[in-house]
XYZ file of C-alpha atoms in Angstrom:
222
model
C 73.534 123.138 -83.580
C 73.409 119.544 -84.759
C 76.564 118.802 -82.806
C 75.021 120.077 -79.691
C 71.722 118.099 -80.258
C 73.986 114.894 -80.695
C 75.804 115.715 -77.439
C 72.746 116.209 -75.584
C 71.308 112.786 -76.945
C 74.597 111.063 -75.875
C 74.468 112.582 -72.361
C 70.734 111.459 -72.085
C 71.677 107.706 -72.875
C 74.582 108.123 -70.640
C 72.474 109.304 -67.591
C 70.149 106.309 -67.939
C 73.070 103.984 -68.563
C 74.758 105.195 -65.489
C 71.621 104.622 -63.463
C 70.626 100.852 -63.940
C 69.144 100.894 -60.393
C 66.529 103.556 -61.608
C 65.378 100.969 -64.368
C 65.415 98.216 -61.795
C 63.086 100.448 -59.759
C 60.718 100.596 -62.748
C 60.986 96.649 -62.973
C 60.134 96.055 -59.415
C 57.322 98.342 -59.495
C 55.373 97.321 -62.566
C 54.189 93.806 -61.333
C 53.220 95.205 -57.860
C 49.742 95.078 -56.825
C 47.721 97.334 -56.428
C 49.630 100.178 -57.683
C 51.862 98.515 -60.235
C 52.093 100.398 -63.542
C 50.774 103.638 -62.115
C 53.548 103.775 -59.633
C 56.123 102.892 -62.368
C 54.779 105.764 -64.462
C 54.833 108.214 -61.564
C 58.538 107.069 -60.994
C 59.491 107.943 -64.235
C 57.410 111.319 -64.229
C 59.320 112.307 -61.083
C 62.686 111.713 -62.788
C 61.550 113.676 -65.788
C 60.366 116.589 -63.530
C 63.588 116.944 -61.564
C 65.641 117.051 -64.832
C 63.220 119.357 -66.562
C 63.320 121.726 -63.416
C 67.186 121.553 -63.519
C 67.198 122.511 -67.340
C 64.846 125.410 -66.769
C 66.408 126.838 -63.849
C 69.925 126.526 -65.522
C 68.961 127.907 -68.826
C 66.403 130.547 -68.165
C 68.376 131.887 -65.124
C 71.340 133.151 -67.246
C 69.603 134.027 -70.364
C 71.031 137.289 -71.635
C 74.372 136.623 -70.141
C 77.400 136.537 -72.627
C 78.774 132.911 -72.825
C 81.090 134.005 -75.859
C 84.493 132.574 -75.972
C 86.842 134.270 -73.368
C 83.962 135.817 -71.324
C 83.751 135.390 -67.649
C 80.636 133.212 -67.672
C 82.121 131.043 -70.075
C 85.233 130.658 -67.870
C 83.020 130.174 -64.742
C 81.101 127.311 -66.523
C 84.236 125.751 -67.832
C 85.622 125.620 -64.274
C 82.221 124.315 -62.946
C 82.612 121.436 -65.555
C 86.171 120.918 -64.442
C 85.030 120.568 -60.758
C 82.219 118.070 -61.620
C 84.576 115.926 -63.733
C 87.045 115.618 -60.973
C 84.402 114.904 -58.344
C 82.884 112.182 -60.709
C 86.189 110.689 -61.126
C 86.877 110.818 -57.526
C 83.505 108.915 -56.779
C 84.115 106.137 -59.591
C 87.646 105.582 -58.042
C 85.972 105.087 -54.597
C 83.219 102.939 -55.988
C 85.923 100.694 -57.801
C 87.958 100.215 -54.743
C 84.826 99.181 -52.775
C 83.989 96.646 -55.400
C 87.400 95.275 -55.698
C 87.534 94.945 -51.941
C 83.798 93.760 -51.059
C 82.209 92.714 -54.255
C 79.232 94.696 -55.859
C 77.338 96.616 -53.150
C 73.836 95.307 -52.259
C 70.840 96.958 -53.738
C 69.744 100.179 -52.163
C 67.075 99.778 -49.265
C 64.651 101.791 -51.276
C 64.603 99.352 -54.050
C 63.268 96.554 -51.676
C 60.341 99.023 -50.812
C 59.650 100.121 -54.446
C 57.142 97.374 -55.197
C 54.870 98.546 -52.306
C 54.837 102.254 -52.822
C 51.759 104.365 -54.071
C 52.110 106.671 -56.988
C 52.903 109.844 -55.066
C 55.909 108.119 -53.253
C 57.053 106.632 -56.507
C 57.200 110.163 -58.030
C 59.220 111.403 -55.074
C 61.702 108.495 -55.520
C 62.166 109.209 -59.201
C 62.596 112.987 -58.510
C 65.429 112.452 -55.966
C 67.179 109.603 -57.912
C 69.075 111.066 -61.455
C 72.683 111.659 -61.360
C 71.954 115.483 -61.440
C 75.642 116.007 -62.346
C 74.955 114.700 -66.145
C 72.071 117.239 -66.215
C 74.400 120.054 -65.023
C 76.929 118.792 -67.852
C 74.397 119.067 -70.385
C 73.111 122.637 -69.181
C 76.884 123.647 -69.414
C 77.524 122.421 -72.798
C 74.347 124.257 -74.167
C 75.526 127.494 -72.319
C 78.905 127.289 -73.721
C 77.513 126.569 -77.149
C 75.798 130.153 -76.918
C 72.981 129.201 -79.241
C 70.172 131.346 -77.556
C 67.559 130.365 -75.338
C 65.030 128.779 -77.730
C 67.554 126.619 -79.155
C 69.144 125.744 -75.919
C 65.627 124.708 -74.359
C 65.182 122.513 -77.651
C 68.563 120.856 -77.260
C 67.890 120.246 -73.565
C 64.642 118.559 -74.355
C 66.312 116.036 -76.471
C 68.424 115.250 -73.478
C 65.272 114.840 -71.570
C 63.502 112.643 -74.202
C 66.394 110.140 -74.430
C 67.065 109.606 -70.911
C 63.332 109.497 -69.996
C 62.622 107.340 -72.785
C 65.234 104.834 -71.855
C 64.053 104.802 -68.233
C 60.453 104.023 -69.563
C 61.679 101.188 -71.815
C 60.212 98.400 -69.401
C 56.765 100.172 -69.822
C 57.181 100.248 -73.731
C 58.144 96.188 -73.486
C 54.901 95.472 -71.717
C 52.704 97.552 -74.018
C 54.366 95.822 -77.075
C 54.603 92.383 -76.010
C 52.150 91.603 -73.149
C 52.428 87.875 -73.588
C 56.064 87.747 -73.472
C 56.561 90.930 -71.096
C 56.958 88.986 -67.760
C 59.802 86.780 -69.474
C 61.690 89.748 -71.102
C 61.299 91.938 -67.833
C 62.682 89.175 -65.636
C 65.886 89.056 -68.079
C 66.404 92.549 -67.997
C 66.222 92.474 -64.305
C 68.673 89.725 -63.868
C 71.100 91.111 -66.142
C 71.077 94.631 -64.433
C 71.430 92.904 -61.057
C 74.581 91.195 -62.209
C 76.152 94.136 -63.952
C 74.751 97.313 -62.285
C 77.897 97.842 -60.046
C 80.668 97.859 -62.367
C 78.376 99.390 -65.095
C 77.648 102.446 -62.862
C 81.515 102.807 -62.123
C 82.666 102.682 -65.596
C 80.131 104.872 -66.999
C 80.485 107.427 -64.126
C 84.297 107.508 -64.755
C 83.733 107.918 -68.427
C 81.437 111.008 -67.761
C 83.903 112.224 -65.239
C 86.750 112.156 -67.786
C 84.818 113.836 -70.535
C 83.644 116.658 -68.250
C 87.079 117.245 -66.874
C 88.543 117.321 -70.302
C 85.918 119.727 -71.611
C 86.177 122.010 -68.480
C 90.165 122.024 -69.018
C 89.898 122.915 -72.530
C 87.307 125.718 -71.803
C 89.824 127.100 -69.401
C 92.746 126.788 -71.423
C 91.207 128.334 -74.471
C 89.418 131.324 -72.660
């Protein structure tokens, strides 16, 4: 169980690290008027709600199904992991080639509007933003661990807590250091703006490689 919790925590960190544009969205929303921080909080809440829904559907739906070694369900789950891994690797290759040919892509258009959206729209932005493949990978790891519904939900909540906590880190920075908050937030935003393109590519490739390896191992051992 401890190994599973650690894996879920790592996946939670990886999800937010592979989504620097989401953190930039929080940074853009926070200083805006008149919604500002309320929109940023709603954005984070939308992110968490979408991931929570994936976890609940993915874990409660198959409850009672045997995911033991060699079972049909475990074989199907391993196959899905392999497919997600290959798709992620393909996406990373396409991104890398585009960056090599044209440089880092410009920020998405929604980021330009993020500073002017009210909380309900910010919630929707957050809900549609996460790389859902990582959440599905976490669900797959929990199902394959065959630990039972209660333990599985607890492990998924660890994943959710880590990814949401990291996304909300700019809000924590403001709450803890109000005087230096603008300077620190500007520094975070500048670093993400410079490095987000290649950072996303590297992390998506890493996640894809791990998923493909886990899926292949599951298929070969079933």
